[in-house]
CSV table of C-alpha atoms in Angstrom, one decimal:
chain,number,residue,atom,x,y,z
Q,670,UNK,CA,9.7,-66.7,12.7
Q,671,UNK,CA,8.9,-64.8,15.8
Q,672,UNK,CA,12.2,-62.9,15.5
Q,673,UNK,CA,11.6,-61.9,11.9
Q,674,UNK,CA,8.0,-60.9,12.7
Q,675,UNK,CA,9.2,-58.7,15.6
Q,676,UNK,CA,11.9,-57.2,13.3
Q,677,UNK,CA,9.3,-56.3,10.6
Q,678,UNK,CA,7.0,-54.8,13.3
Q,679,UNK,CA,9.9,-52.7,14.6
Q,680,UNK,CA,10.8,-51.5,11.1
Q,681,UNK,CA,7.2,-50.5,10.5
Q,682,UNK,CA,7.0,-48.7,13.8
Q,683,UNK,CA,10.3,-46.9,13.1
Q,684,UNK,CA,9.0,-45.9,9.6
Q,685,UNK,CA,5.8,-44.6,11.2
Q,686,UNK,CA,7.7,-42.7,13.8
Q,687,UNK,CA,10.0,-41.2,11.2
Q,688,UNK,CA,6.9,-40.2,9.1
Q,689,UNK,CA,5.3,-38.7,12.2
Q,690,UNK,CA,8.5,-36.6,12.8
Q,691,UNK,CA,8.5,-35.4,9.2
Q,692,UNK,CA,4.8,-34.6,9.4
Q,693,UNK,CA,5.3,-32.7,12.6
Q,694,UNK,CA,8.3,-30.8,11.2
Q,695,UNK,CA,6.3,-29.8,8.1
Q,696,UNK,CA,3.3,-28.8,10.2
Q,697,UNK,CA,5.6,-26.7,12.4
Q,698,UNK,CA,7.2,-25.0,9.4
Q,699,UNK,CA,3.7,-24.3,7.9
Q,700,UNK,CA,2.6,-22.7,11.2
Q,701,UNK,CA,5.8,-20.6,11.3
Q,702,UNK,CA,5.2,-19.5,7.7
Q,703,UNK,CA,1.6,-18.6,8.3
Q,704,UNK,CA,2.5,-16.7,11.5
Q,705,UNK,CA,5.2,-14.8,9.8
Q,706,UNK,CA,2.9,-13.8,6.9
Q,707,UNK,CA,0.3,-12.7,9.3
Q,708,UNK,CA,2.9,-10.6,11.2
Q,709,UNK,CA,4.2,-9.1,8.0
Q,710,UNK,CA,0.6,-8.2,6.9
Q,711,UNK,CA,0.0,-6.5,10.3
Q,712,UNK,CA,3.3,-4.7,10.0
Q,713,UNK,CA,2.5,-3.6,6.4
Q,714,UNK,CA,-1.0,-2.4,7.4
Q,715,UNK,CA,0.4,-0.3,10.3
Q,716,UNK,CA,3.3,1.1,8.1
Q,717,UNK,CA,1.0,2.1,5.3
Q,718,UNK,CA,-1.7,3.5,7.6
Q,719,UNK,CA,0.9,5.8,9.1
Q,720,UNK,CA,2.3,6.5,5.6
Q,721,UNK,CA,-1.1,7.4,4.0
Q,722,UNK,CA,-2.1,9.5,7.1
Q,723,UNK,CA,1.2,11.5,6.7
Q,724,UNK,CA,0.6,11.8,3.0
Q,725,UNK,CA,-2.9,13.3,3.6
Q,726,UNK,CA,-1.5,15.7,6.2
Q,727,UNK,CA,1.1,16.8,3.8
Q,728,UNK,CA,-1.5,17.6,1.0
Q,729,UNK,CA,-3.6,19.3,3.6
Q,730,UNK,CA,-1.0,21.9,4.1
Q,731,UNK,CA,-2.2,23.6,0.9
Q,732,UNK,CA,1.1,23.4,-0.9
Q,733,UNK,CA,2.5,20.8,-3.3
Q,734,UNK,CA,5.9,21.2,-1.7
Q,735,UNK,CA,5.0,19.3,1.5
Q,736,UNK,CA,4.0,16.0,-0.1
Q,737,UNK,CA,7.0,16.1,-2.5
Q,738,UNK,CA,8.9,13.7,-0.2
Q,739,UNK,CA,6.4,10.9,-1.0
Q,740,UNK,CA,7.0,10.9,-4.7
Q,741,UNK,CA,9.7,9.4,-7.0
Q,742,UNK,CA,11.1,12.2,-9.1
Q,743,UNK,CA,12.3,10.6,-12.3
Q,744,UNK,CA,10.6,11.5,-15.6
Q,745,UNK,CA,8.2,9.2,-17.3
Q,746,UNK,CA,6.2,8.3,-14.1
Q,747,UNK,CA,2.5,8.9,-14.5
Q,748,UNK,CA,0.2,10.3,-11.8
Q,749,UNK,CA,-3.5,10.4,-12.5
Q,750,UNK,CA,-5.6,13.0,-10.6
Q,751,UNK,CA,-9.2,14.3,-10.6
Q,752,UNK,CA,-8.3,17.1,-13.0
Q,753,UNK,CA,-6.7,17.4,-15.4
Q,754,UNK,CA,-6.5,13.7,-16.2
Q,755,UNK,CA,-2.8,12.9,-15.9
Q,756,UNK,CA,0.7,14.2,-15.2
Q,757,UNK,CA,3.8,12.6,-16.6
Q,758,UNK,CA,6.4,13.5,-13.9
Q,759,UNK,CA,6.5,14.7,-10.3
Q,760,UNK,CA,7.4,18.3,-11.6
Q,761,UNK,CA,4.4,18.3,-13.9
Q,762,UNK,CA,2.2,17.0,-11.1
Q,763,UNK,CA,3.5,19.4,-8.5
Q,764,UNK,CA,3.0,22.5,-10.8
Q,765,UNK,CA,-0.4,21.3,-12.1
Q,766,UNK,CA,-2.0,20.5,-8.8
Q,767,UNK,CA,-0.5,23.7,-7.2
Q,768,UNK,CA,-2.1,25.8,-10.0
Q,769,UNK,CA,-5.4,23.8,-10.5
Q,770,UNK,CA,-6.3,23.2,-6.8
Q,771,UNK,CA,-4.1,24.7,-4.2
Q,772,UNK,CA,-3.6,28.3,-5.3
Q,773,UNK,CA,-7.3,29.1,-5.0
Q,774,UNK,CA,-7.8,27.3,-1.7
Q,775,UNK,CA,-8.0,29.0,1.6
Q,776,UNK,CA,-8.2,25.7,3.4
Q,777,UNK,CA,-7.9,22.1,2.2
Q,778,UNK,CA,-8.2,18.8,4.1
Q,779,UNK,CA,-7.6,15.4,2.7
Q,780,UNK,CA,-8.3,12.4,4.9
Q,781,UNK,CA,-8.0,8.7,4.3
Q,782,UNK,CA,-10.8,6.3,5.1
Q,783,UNK,CA,-10.7,3.2,7.2
Q,784,UNK,CA,-10.9,0.7,4.4
Q,785,UNK,CA,-7.2,0.6,3.6
Q,786,UNK,CA,-6.0,-2.4,1.6
Q,787,UNK,CA,-2.3,-3.1,1.1
Q,788,UNK,CA,-0.7,-5.8,-1.1
Q,789,UNK,CA,3.1,-6.2,-1.0
Q,790,UNK,CA,5.6,-8.2,-3.0
Q,791,UNK,CA,9.1,-7.5,-1.9
Q,792,UNK,CA,10.0,-3.8,-2.5
Q,793,UNK,CA,6.7,-3.0,-4.4
Q,794,UNK,CA,3.4,-2.4,-2.6
Q,795,UNK,CA,0.0,-1.2,-3.9
Q,796,UNK,CA,-2.5,0.4,-1.8
Q,797,UNK,CA,-6.2,1.3,-2.2
Q,798,UNK,CA,-8.1,3.5,0.2
Q,799,UNK,CA,-11.2,5.8,0.0
Q,800,UNK,CA,-10.4,9.4,0.7
Q,801,UNK,CA,-12.4,12.5,1.5
Q,802,UNK,CA,-11.4,16.0,0.3
Q,803,UNK,CA,-12.7,19.2,1.8
Q,804,UNK,CA,-11.8,22.5,0.2
Q,805,UNK,CA,-12.7,26.0,1.1
Q,806,UNK,CA,-11.8,28.4,-1.6
Q,807,UNK,CA,-10.5,31.9,-1.1
Q,808,UNK,CA,-13.9,33.3,-2.2
Q,809,UNK,CA,-15.6,31.3,0.6
Q,810,UNK,CA,-17.1,28.4,-1.5
Q,811,UNK,CA,-16.7,24.9,0.0
Q,812,UNK,CA,-16.4,21.7,-2.0
Q,813,UNK,CA,-16.4,18.2,-0.6
Q,814,UNK,CA,-15.9,15.0,-2.5
Q,815,UNK,CA,-15.2,11.4,-1.9
Q,816,UNK,CA,-12.2,10.0,-3.8
Q,817,UNK,CA,-10.8,6.6,-4.8
Q,818,UNK,CA,-7.1,6.3,-4.2
Q,819,UNK,CA,-4.7,3.7,-5.7
Q,820,UNK,CA,-1.0,4.1,-5.1
Q,821,UNK,CA,1.9,2.0,-6.3
Q,822,UNK,CA,4.8,2.4,-3.8
Q,823,UNK,CA,8.4,1.3,-4.1
Q,824,UNK,CA,10.8,0.9,-1.2
Q,825,UNK,CA,14.0,2.8,-1.8
Q,826,UNK,CA,16.4,2.5,1.1
Q,827,UNK,CA,14.4,3.0,4.2
Q,828,UNK,CA,11.6,5.0,2.6
Q,829,UNK,CA,8.6,4.2,0.5
Q,830,UNK,CA,7.9,6.5,-2.5
Q,831,UNK,CA,5.1,6.7,-5.0
Q,832,UNK,CA,5.9,5.6,-8.5
Q,833,UNK,CA,2.3,5.7,-9.8
Q,834,UNK,CA,-0.9,7.1,-8.4
Q,835,UNK,CA,-4.5,7.2,-9.4
Q,836,UNK,CA,-7.0,9.5,-7.7
Q,837,UNK,CA,-10.5,9.7,-9.0
Q,838,UNK,CA,-14.1,10.4,-8.0
Q,839,UNK,CA,-16.5,7.5,-7.9
Q,840,UNK,CA,-18.8,9.4,-10.3
Q,841,UNK,CA,-15.9,9.6,-12.8
Q,842,UNK,CA,-15.8,5.8,-13.1
Q,843,UNK,CA,-12.0,5.9,-13.1
């Protein structure tokens, strides 16, 4: 009876030891996953901070040609701006913004705020960030406005490009 009691105790101890190994392995895997997600989030935040700052610098040149590299070019993509309401291709957006805003500007400066939020799923990312626009027209008038920016970005090769954009003023409610 002692031998069978000892054997049963050893079996229970081995089961507990095995369960402990499994639990430790699962815990280790969970920590690895959480760490990898945190690292990916930090990398995405840094990538998109650099991207949006470059985007703002491009628009601040005063020409719609400079930011062209940030946009997907196929027809049917919609870009919403402060005025007019929407553009249905990069070409339409380029020409409309050049005429509506940039031709009359002597100086323009677009800056992204600190509250950048990025969500990414594979090759698609969406970003929100407040922006500030300063414009000095050729006749000397200055305009400043705060903007809300939402961009849907798609990774194509090594680059991220905009496939949808929504820029609005808080007062516009859009």
